[in-house]
PDB file of C-alpha atoms in Angstrom:
ATOM      1  CA  MET M  13      64.908  85.139 101.917  1.00 38.00           C
ATOM      2  CA  ALA M  14      64.554  88.534 103.557  1.00 48.00           C
ATOM      3  CA  GLN M  15      64.935  88.623 107.308  1.00 66.00           C
ATOM      4  CA  SER M  16      61.998  89.666 109.433  1.00 86.00           C
ATOM      5  CA  GLU M  17      61.877  93.120 110.974  1.00 90.00           C
ATOM      6  CA  THR M  18      62.323  91.576 114.433  1.00 92.00           C
ATOM      7  CA  VAL M  19      65.459  89.667 113.394  1.00 94.00           C
ATOM      8  CA  VAL M  20      66.966  92.760 111.786  1.00 91.00           C
ATOM      9  CA  ARG M  21      66.231  94.850 114.878  1.00 93.00           C
ATOM     10  CA  ILE M  22      67.827  92.263 117.160  1.00 95.00           C
ATOM     11  CA  LEU M  23      70.930  92.005 114.955  1.00 94.00           C
ATOM     12  CA  ASP M  24      71.255  95.789 114.588  1.00 92.00           C
ATOM     13  CA  THR M  25      71.047  96.236 118.352  1.00 95.00           C
ATOM     14  CA  ALA M  26      73.301  93.320 119.219  1.00 95.00           C
ATOM     15  CA  GLU M  27      76.131  94.327 116.893  1.00 92.00           C
ATOM     16  CA  VAL M  28      76.236  97.872 118.284  1.00 92.00           C
ATOM     17  CA  LEU M  29      76.192  96.669 121.895  1.00 94.00           C
ATOM     18  CA  PHE M  30      78.792  93.952 121.257  1.00 93.00           C
ATOM     19  CA  ALA M  31      81.070  96.508 119.582  1.00 90.00           C
ATOM     20  CA  GLU M  32      80.646  98.988 122.454  1.00 89.00           C
ATOM     21  CA  LYS M  33      80.714  96.664 125.482  1.00 90.00           C
ATOM     22  CA  GLY M  34      82.174  93.350 124.327  1.00 89.00           C
ATOM     23  CA  PHE M  35      80.576  89.933 124.095  1.00 89.00           C
ATOM     24  CA  ALA M  36      80.804  88.821 127.713  1.00 86.00           C
ATOM     25  CA  GLU M  37      79.654  92.173 129.095  1.00 90.00           C
ATOM     26  CA  THR M  38      76.556  92.381 126.887  1.00 93.00           C
ATOM     27  CA  SER M  39      73.643  90.392 128.240  1.00 93.00           C
ATOM     28  CA  LEU M  40      70.654  89.167 126.290  1.00 94.00           C
ATOM     29  CA  ARG M  41      68.480  91.194 128.658  1.00 93.00           C
ATOM     30  CA  THR M  42      70.294  94.378 127.602  1.00 95.00           C
ATOM     31  CA  ILE M  43      69.888  93.486 123.936  1.00 96.00           C
ATOM     32  CA  THR M  44      66.180  92.725 124.245  1.00 95.00           C
ATOM     33  CA  SER M  45      65.582  95.928 126.204  1.00 94.00           C
ATOM     34  CA  LYS M  46      67.338  98.107 123.609  1.00 94.00           C
ATOM     35  CA  ALA M  47      65.745  96.251 120.690  1.00 94.00           C
ATOM     36  CA  LYS M  48      62.309  96.434 122.339  1.00 93.00           C
ATOM     37  CA  VAL M  49      61.679  92.709 121.944  1.00 93.00           C
ATOM     38  CA  ASN M  50      61.183  89.969 124.518  1.00 92.00           C
ATOM     39  CA  LEU M  51      63.646  87.223 125.347  1.00 92.00           C
ATOM     40  CA  ALA M  52      61.401  84.641 123.716  1.00 93.00           C
ATOM     41  CA  ALA M  53      61.942  86.362 120.354  1.00 92.00           C
ATOM     42  CA  VAL M  54      65.735  86.031 120.680  1.00 92.00           C
ATOM     43  CA  ASN M  55      65.446  82.399 121.710  1.00 92.00           C
ATOM     44  CA  TYR M  56      63.021  81.669 118.871  1.00 93.00           C
ATOM     45  CA  HIS M  57      65.135  83.247 116.126  1.00 93.00           C
ATOM     46  CA  PHE M  58      68.634  82.423 117.419  1.00 94.00           C
ATOM     47  CA  GLY M  59      68.381  79.873 120.211  1.00 92.00           C
ATOM     48  CA  SER M  60      71.249  81.201 122.327  1.00 91.00           C
ATOM     49  CA  LYS M  61      73.631  84.091 122.850  1.00 92.00           C
ATOM     50  CA  LYS M  62      76.401  82.114 121.100  1.00 90.00           C
ATOM     51  CA  ALA M  63      74.223  81.692 118.033  1.00 92.00           C
ATOM     52  CA  LEU M  64      73.334  85.399 118.106  1.00 94.00           C
ATOM     53  CA  ILE M  65      77.036  86.363 118.160  1.00 92.00           C
ATOM     54  CA  GLN M  66      77.635  84.045 115.217  1.00 91.00           C
ATOM     55  CA  ALA M  67      74.700  85.565 113.325  1.00 93.00           C
ATOM     56  CA  VAL M  68      76.087  89.068 113.848  1.00 92.00           C
ATOM     57  CA  PHE M  69      79.386  87.990 112.277  1.00 91.00           C
ATOM     58  CA  ALA M  70      77.653  86.053 109.513  1.00 91.00           C
ATOM     59  CA  ARG M  71      75.712  89.113 108.400  1.00 89.00           C
ATOM     60  CA  TYR M  72      79.020  90.779 107.533  1.00 89.00           C
ATOM     61  CA  LEU M  73      81.297  87.879 106.756  1.00 91.00           C
ATOM     62  CA  ASP M  74      78.989  85.824 104.520  1.00 92.00           C
ATOM     63  CA  PRO M  75      78.757  88.529 101.824  1.00 91.00           C
ATOM     64  CA  PHE M  76      82.379  89.528 102.451  1.00 91.00           C
ATOM     65  CA  CYS M  77      83.672  86.008 101.818  1.00 93.00           C
ATOM     66  CA  GLU M  78      81.412  85.530  98.803  1.00 93.00           C
ATOM     67  CA  GLU M  79      82.823  88.671  97.187  1.00 93.00           C
ATOM     68  CA  PHE M  80      86.395  88.045  98.374  1.00 94.00           C
ATOM     69  CA  ASN M  81      86.405  84.496  97.012  1.00 94.00           C
ATOM     70  CA  ALA M  82      85.287  85.883  93.657  1.00 94.00           C
ATOM     71  CA  GLN M  83      88.147  88.388  93.762  1.00 93.00           C
ATOM     72  CA  LEU M  84      90.643  85.683  94.734  1.00 94.00           C
ATOM     73  CA  GLU M  85      89.463  83.450  91.923  1.00 94.00           C
ATOM     74  CA  VAL M  86      90.330  86.176  89.423  1.00 93.00           C
ATOM     75  CA  LEU M  87      93.750  86.670  91.013  1.00 93.00           C
ATOM     76  CA  GLU M  88      94.475  82.938  91.028  1.00 92.00           C
ATOM     77  CA  ARG M  89      94.055  82.834  87.244  1.00 92.00           C
ATOM     78  CA  ARG M  90      96.719  85.470  86.660  1.00 89.00           C
ATOM     79  CA  PRO M  91     100.101  84.229  85.430  1.00 87.00           C
ATOM     80  CA  SER M  92     101.778  86.559  87.915  1.00 88.00           C
ATOM     81  CA  LEU M  93     100.530  88.286  91.045  1.00 90.00           C
ATOM     82  CA  THR M  94     101.873  91.285  92.919  1.00 92.00           C
ATOM     83  CA  LEU M  95     101.366  92.074  96.565  1.00 94.00           C
ATOM     84  CA  GLU M  96      99.748  95.342  95.531  1.00 93.00           C
ATOM     85  CA  ASP M  97      97.126  93.476  93.471  1.00 93.00           C
ATOM     86  CA  LEU M  98      96.266  91.239  96.413  1.00 94.00           C
ATOM     87  CA  LEU M  99      95.994  94.035  98.962  1.00 93.00           C
ATOM     88  CA  GLU M 100      93.907  96.177  96.619  1.00 92.00           C
ATOM     89  CA  ALA M 101      91.468  93.272  96.199  1.00 93.00           C
ATOM     90  CA  LEU M 102      91.222  92.955  99.984  1.00 91.00           C
ATOM     91  CA  ALA M 103      90.614  96.700 100.332  1.00 88.00           C
ATOM     92  CA  ARG M 104      87.934  96.742  97.628  1.00 87.00           C
ATOM     93  CA  THR M 105      86.079  93.885  99.258  1.00 89.00           C
ATOM     94  CA  THR M 106      86.308  95.389 102.736  1.00 85.00           C
ATOM     95  CA  LEU M 107      84.863  98.683 101.539  1.00 82.00           C
ATOM     96  CA  SER M 108      82.105  97.100  99.471  1.00 82.00           C
ATOM     97  CA  ILE M 109      80.373  95.072 102.190  1.00 75.00           C
ATOM     98  CA  PRO M 110      79.865  97.175 105.351  1.00 66.00           C
ATOM     99  CA  ALA M 111      78.271 100.010 103.362  1.00 59.00           C
ATOM    100  CA  GLN M 112      75.389  97.615 102.675  1.00 56.00           C
ATOM    101  CA  LYS M 113      75.099  96.289 106.206  1.00 55.00           C
ATOM    102  CA  GLY M 114      76.088  99.049 108.596  1.00 57.00           C
ATOM    103  CA  SER M 115      78.975 101.045 109.906  1.00 75.00           C
ATOM    104  CA  LEU M 116      82.493 100.183 108.766  1.00 79.00           C
ATOM    105  CA  SER M 117      83.769 101.164 112.201  1.00 84.00           C
ATOM    106  CA  ILE M 118      81.416  98.719 113.922  1.00 87.00           C
ATOM    107  CA  PHE M 119      82.442  95.974 111.523  1.00 83.00           C
ATOM    108  CA  MET M 120      86.101  96.554 112.356  1.00 86.00           C
ATOM    109  CA  ARG M 121      85.502  96.719 116.097  1.00 87.00           C
ATOM    110  CA  LEU M 122      83.742  93.368 115.878  1.00 86.00           C
ATOM    111  CA  LEU M 123      86.708  91.905 114.016  1.00 83.00           C
ATOM    112  CA  GLY M 124      89.012  93.233 116.716  1.00 82.00           C
ATOM    113  CA  LEU M 125      86.861  91.602 119.379  1.00 82.00           C
ATOM    114  CA  ALA M 126      87.010  88.333 117.450  1.00 77.00           C
ATOM    115  CA  TYR M 127      90.764  88.356 118.100  1.00 72.00           C
ATOM    116  CA  THR M 128      90.745  89.539 121.705  1.00 72.00           C
ATOM    117  CA  GLN M 129      87.517  88.149 123.160  1.00 65.00           C
ATOM    118  CA  ALA M 130      86.488  85.241 120.949  1.00 58.00           C
ATOM    119  CA  GLN M 131      86.002  82.092 122.986  1.00 61.00           C
ATOM    120  CA  GLY M 132      86.477  78.560 121.706  1.00 69.00           C
ATOM    121  CA  HIS M 133      83.094  78.356 120.001  1.00 75.00           C
ATOM    122  CA  MET M 134      83.761  81.549 118.026  1.00 78.00           C
ATOM    123  CA  ARG M 135      87.225  80.463 116.901  1.00 79.00           C
ATOM    124  CA  ARG M 136      85.802  77.149 115.722  1.00 83.00           C
ATOM    125  CA  TYR M 137      82.913  78.901 113.992  1.00 86.00           C
ATOM    126  CA  LEU M 138      85.145  81.406 112.204  1.00 86.00           C
ATOM    127  CA  GLN M 139      87.577  78.716 111.104  1.00 87.00           C
ATOM    128  CA  GLN M 140      84.833  76.382 109.926  1.00 89.00           C
ATOM    129  CA  HIS M 141      82.867  78.977 107.962  1.00 90.00           C
ATOM    130  CA  TYR M 142      85.505  81.469 106.833  1.00 92.00           C
ATOM    131  CA  GLY M 143      88.810  79.641 107.118  1.00 91.00           C
ATOM    132  CA  LYS M 144      88.774  78.628 103.450  1.00 91.00           C
ATOM    133  CA  ALA M 145      88.770  82.230 102.230  1.00 93.00           C
ATOM    134  CA  PHE M 146      91.500  83.200 104.691  1.00 92.00           C
ATOM    135  CA  ASN M 147      93.632  80.212 103.656  1.00 93.00           C
ATOM    136  CA  ARG M 148      93.252  81.116  99.963  1.00 94.00           C
ATOM    137  CA  PHE M 149      94.356  84.653 100.779  1.00 94.00           C
ATOM    138  CA  ALA M 150      97.282  83.382 102.853  1.00 93.00           C
ATOM    139  CA  GLN M 151      98.470  81.157 100.007  1.00 94.00           C
ATOM    140  CA  LEU M 152      98.323  84.014  97.507  1.00 95.00           C
ATOM    141  CA  LEU M 153     100.151  86.217  99.999  1.00 95.00           C
ATOM    142  CA  LYS M 154     102.866  83.575 100.236  1.00 94.00           C
ATOM    143  CA  ASN M 155     103.122  83.452  96.456  1.00 93.00           C
ATOM    144  CA  ALA M 156     103.427  87.247  96.302  1.00 94.00           C
ATOM    145  CA  THR M 157     106.104  87.425  99.038  1.00 95.00           C
ATOM    146  CA  PRO M 158     108.377  84.399  98.455  1.00 94.00           C
ATOM    147  CA  GLU M 159     111.295  86.230 100.051  1.00 93.00           C
ATOM    148  CA  LEU M 160     109.677  86.179 103.499  1.00 95.00           C
ATOM    149  CA  PRO M 161     110.170  83.283 105.924  1.00 94.00           C
ATOM    150  CA  ASP M 162     106.834  81.761 106.907  1.00 94.00           C
ATOM    151  CA  ALA M 163     107.042  82.991 110.509  1.00 93.00           C
ATOM    152  CA  GLU M 164     107.919  86.519 109.376  1.00 95.00           C
ATOM    153  CA  ARG M 165     104.988  86.545 106.954  1.00 95.00           C
ATOM    154  CA  PHE M 166     102.688  85.417 109.778  1.00 94.00           C
ATOM    155  CA  TRP M 167     103.743  88.348 111.966  1.00 94.00           C
ATOM    156  CA  ARG M 168     103.564  90.906 109.178  1.00 94.00           C
ATOM    157  CA  LEU M 169     100.103  89.727 108.163  1.00 92.00           C
ATOM    158  CA  HIS M 170      98.855  90.184 111.714  1.00 89.00           C
ATOM    159  CA  PHE M 171     100.608  93.549 112.072  1.00 92.00           C
ATOM    160  CA  MET M 172      98.772  94.582 108.902  1.00 90.00           C
ATOM    161  CA  LEU M 173      95.396  93.284 110.095  1.00 87.00           C
ATOM    162  CA  GLY M 174      95.874  94.958 113.466  1.00 88.00           C
ATOM    163  CA  SER M 175      96.645  98.277 111.783  1.00 90.00           C
ATOM    164  CA  VAL M 176      93.598  97.981 109.541  1.00 87.00           C
ATOM    165  CA  VAL M 177      91.274  97.129 112.437  1.00 87.00           C
ATOM    166  CA  PHE M 178      92.616  99.938 114.646  1.00 87.00           C
ATOM    167  CA  THR M 179      92.495 102.564 111.896  1.00 88.00           C
ATOM    168  CA  LEU M 180      89.056 101.743 110.507  1.00 85.00           C
ATOM    169  CA  SER M 181      87.465 101.125 113.914  1.00 85.00           C
ATOM    170  CA  SER M 182      88.614 104.649 114.889  1.00 86.00           C
ATOM    171  CA  LEU M 183      87.489 106.121 111.590  1.00 83.00           C
ATOM    172  CA  ASP M 184      85.116 108.785 112.915  1.00 85.00           C
ATOM    173  CA  ALA M 185      87.646 110.086 115.442  1.00 89.00           C
ATOM    174  CA  LEU M 186      90.438 110.165 112.856  1.00 89.00           C
ATOM    175  CA  LYS M 187      88.243 112.024 110.355  1.00 89.00           C
ATOM    176  CA  ASP M 188      87.420 114.609 113.045  1.00 93.00           C
ATOM    177  CA  ILE M 189      91.128 115.094 113.825  1.00 94.00           C
ATOM    178  CA  ALA M 190      91.962 115.489 110.128  1.00 92.00           C
ATOM    179  CA  ALA M 191      89.196 118.065 109.761  1.00 94.00           C
ATOM    180  CA  SER M 192      90.091 120.128 112.842  1.00 95.00           C
ATOM    181  CA  ASP M 193      93.900 119.936 112.651  1.00 96.00           C
ATOM    182  CA  TYR M 194      94.503 119.818 108.894  1.00 94.00           C
ATOM    183  CA  ASP M 195      91.295 121.251 107.392  1.00 96.00           C
ATOM    184  CA  GLU M 196      90.880 118.034 105.444  1.00 93.00           C
ATOM    185  CA  LYS M 197      87.681 116.222 104.582  1.00 91.00           C
ATOM    186  CA  THR M 198      88.722 112.571 104.572  1.00 86.00           C
ATOM    187  CA  ARG M 199      86.727 109.982 102.673  1.00 85.00           C
ATOM    188  CA  VAL M 200      87.195 106.284 103.306  1.00 81.00           C
ATOM    189  CA  LYS M 201      88.572 105.704  99.818  1.00 82.00           C
ATOM    190  CA  ASP M 202      91.133 108.487 100.407  1.00 86.00           C
ATOM    191  CA  LEU M 203      92.237 106.831 103.626  1.00 84.00           C
ATOM    192  CA  VAL M 204      92.620 103.476 101.875  1.00 83.00           C
ATOM    193  CA  ALA M 205      94.657 105.106  99.095  1.00 86.00           C
ATOM    194  CA  ARG M 206      97.050 106.366 101.793  1.00 90.00           C
ATOM    195  CA  PHE M 207      97.032 103.147 103.744  1.00 89.00           C
ATOM    196  CA  LEU M 208      97.830 100.715 100.922  1.00 91.00           C
ATOM    197  CA  PRO M 209     101.345 101.995 100.093  1.00 93.00           C
ATOM    198  CA  VAL M 210     102.256 102.034 103.799  1.00 93.00           C
ATOM    199  CA  VAL M 211     101.130  98.429 104.282  1.00 92.00           C
ATOM    200  CA  THR M 212     102.786  97.328 101.050  1.00 93.00           C
ATOM    201  CA  ALA M 213     106.074  98.923 102.087  1.00 94.00           C
ATOM    202  CA  ALA M 214     105.857  97.228 105.490  1.00 93.00           C
ATOM    203  CA  MET M 215     105.375  93.827 103.865  1.00 93.00           C
ATOM    204  CA  HIS M 216     108.395  94.480 101.609  1.00 93.00           C
ATOM    205  CA  ALA M 217     110.640  95.752 104.425  1.00 93.00           C
ATOM    206  CA  PRO M 218     113.987  93.986 104.999  1.00 93.00           C
ATOM    207  CA  VAL M 219     113.756  90.858 107.097  1.00 92.00           C
ATOM    208  CA  PRO M 220     115.276  91.396 110.583  1.00 89.00           C
ATOM    209  CA  PRO M 221     117.357  88.726 112.318  1.00 88.00           C
ATOM    210  CA  GLN M 222     115.043  85.824 113.105  1.00 81.00           C
ATOM    211  CA  PRO M 223     114.454  84.686 116.711  1.00 84.00           C
ATOM    212  CA  PRO M 224     115.845  81.255 117.629  1.00 84.00           C
ATOM    213  CA  ARG M 225     113.607  78.263 117.240  1.00 78.00           C
ATOM    214  CA  MET M 226     112.241  76.467 120.274  1.00 75.00           C
ATOM    215  CA  ALA M 227     114.404  73.423 119.607  1.00 66.00           C
ATOM    216  CA  GLU M 228     117.522  75.600 119.561  1.00 63.00           C
ATOM    217  CA  THR M 229     116.725  77.270 122.892  1.00 61.00           C
ATOM    218  CA  ALA M 230     115.957  73.920 124.527  1.00 58.00           C
ATOM    219  CA  ALA M 231     119.277  72.400 123.451  1.00 55.00           C
TER     220      ALA M 231
END
């Protein structure tokens, strides 16, 4: 069912303010003022600030996970799977969703905030609603990189996600630099084409000496 104009205006305003100022620093009063609605409208449609934050994420992540799960299902049926196949599926899905819902940079800034500012309720919400898709991806990543120890794969996955979030959340600034310094008009798909081989090479890099385990240091 289509969302009402008031709900869309609240969500549009909230996601921009959350991305610019953070969750804790953005008050409902600021959101209602910018959205030109009263507080009763936010309470009626969302019930609380926590629920509003969750709704902002859901607007992106619900369609993202629906499409990504469909992509993963195709990959799971393949007799063999390469890391390149998996990362290309992730890139395709990432690029397909924000274009329908808003700015890719805002989407990525929100994901970055989910890591750095998400409180307990957000971590539980993200795990409950989107953990299944992430776990499917993580299992396929493990299948595609059997040479990596589990801890090393964990770190490389988060290095990769951090690089993606930083790069795409700074997209407008990076495109301006490319235009002014290199006379290059950069499209998002061009950036992804450059990014994928770098990330793939990083995942395939030699494994460095592993840190000692906690039990070993305590002995």
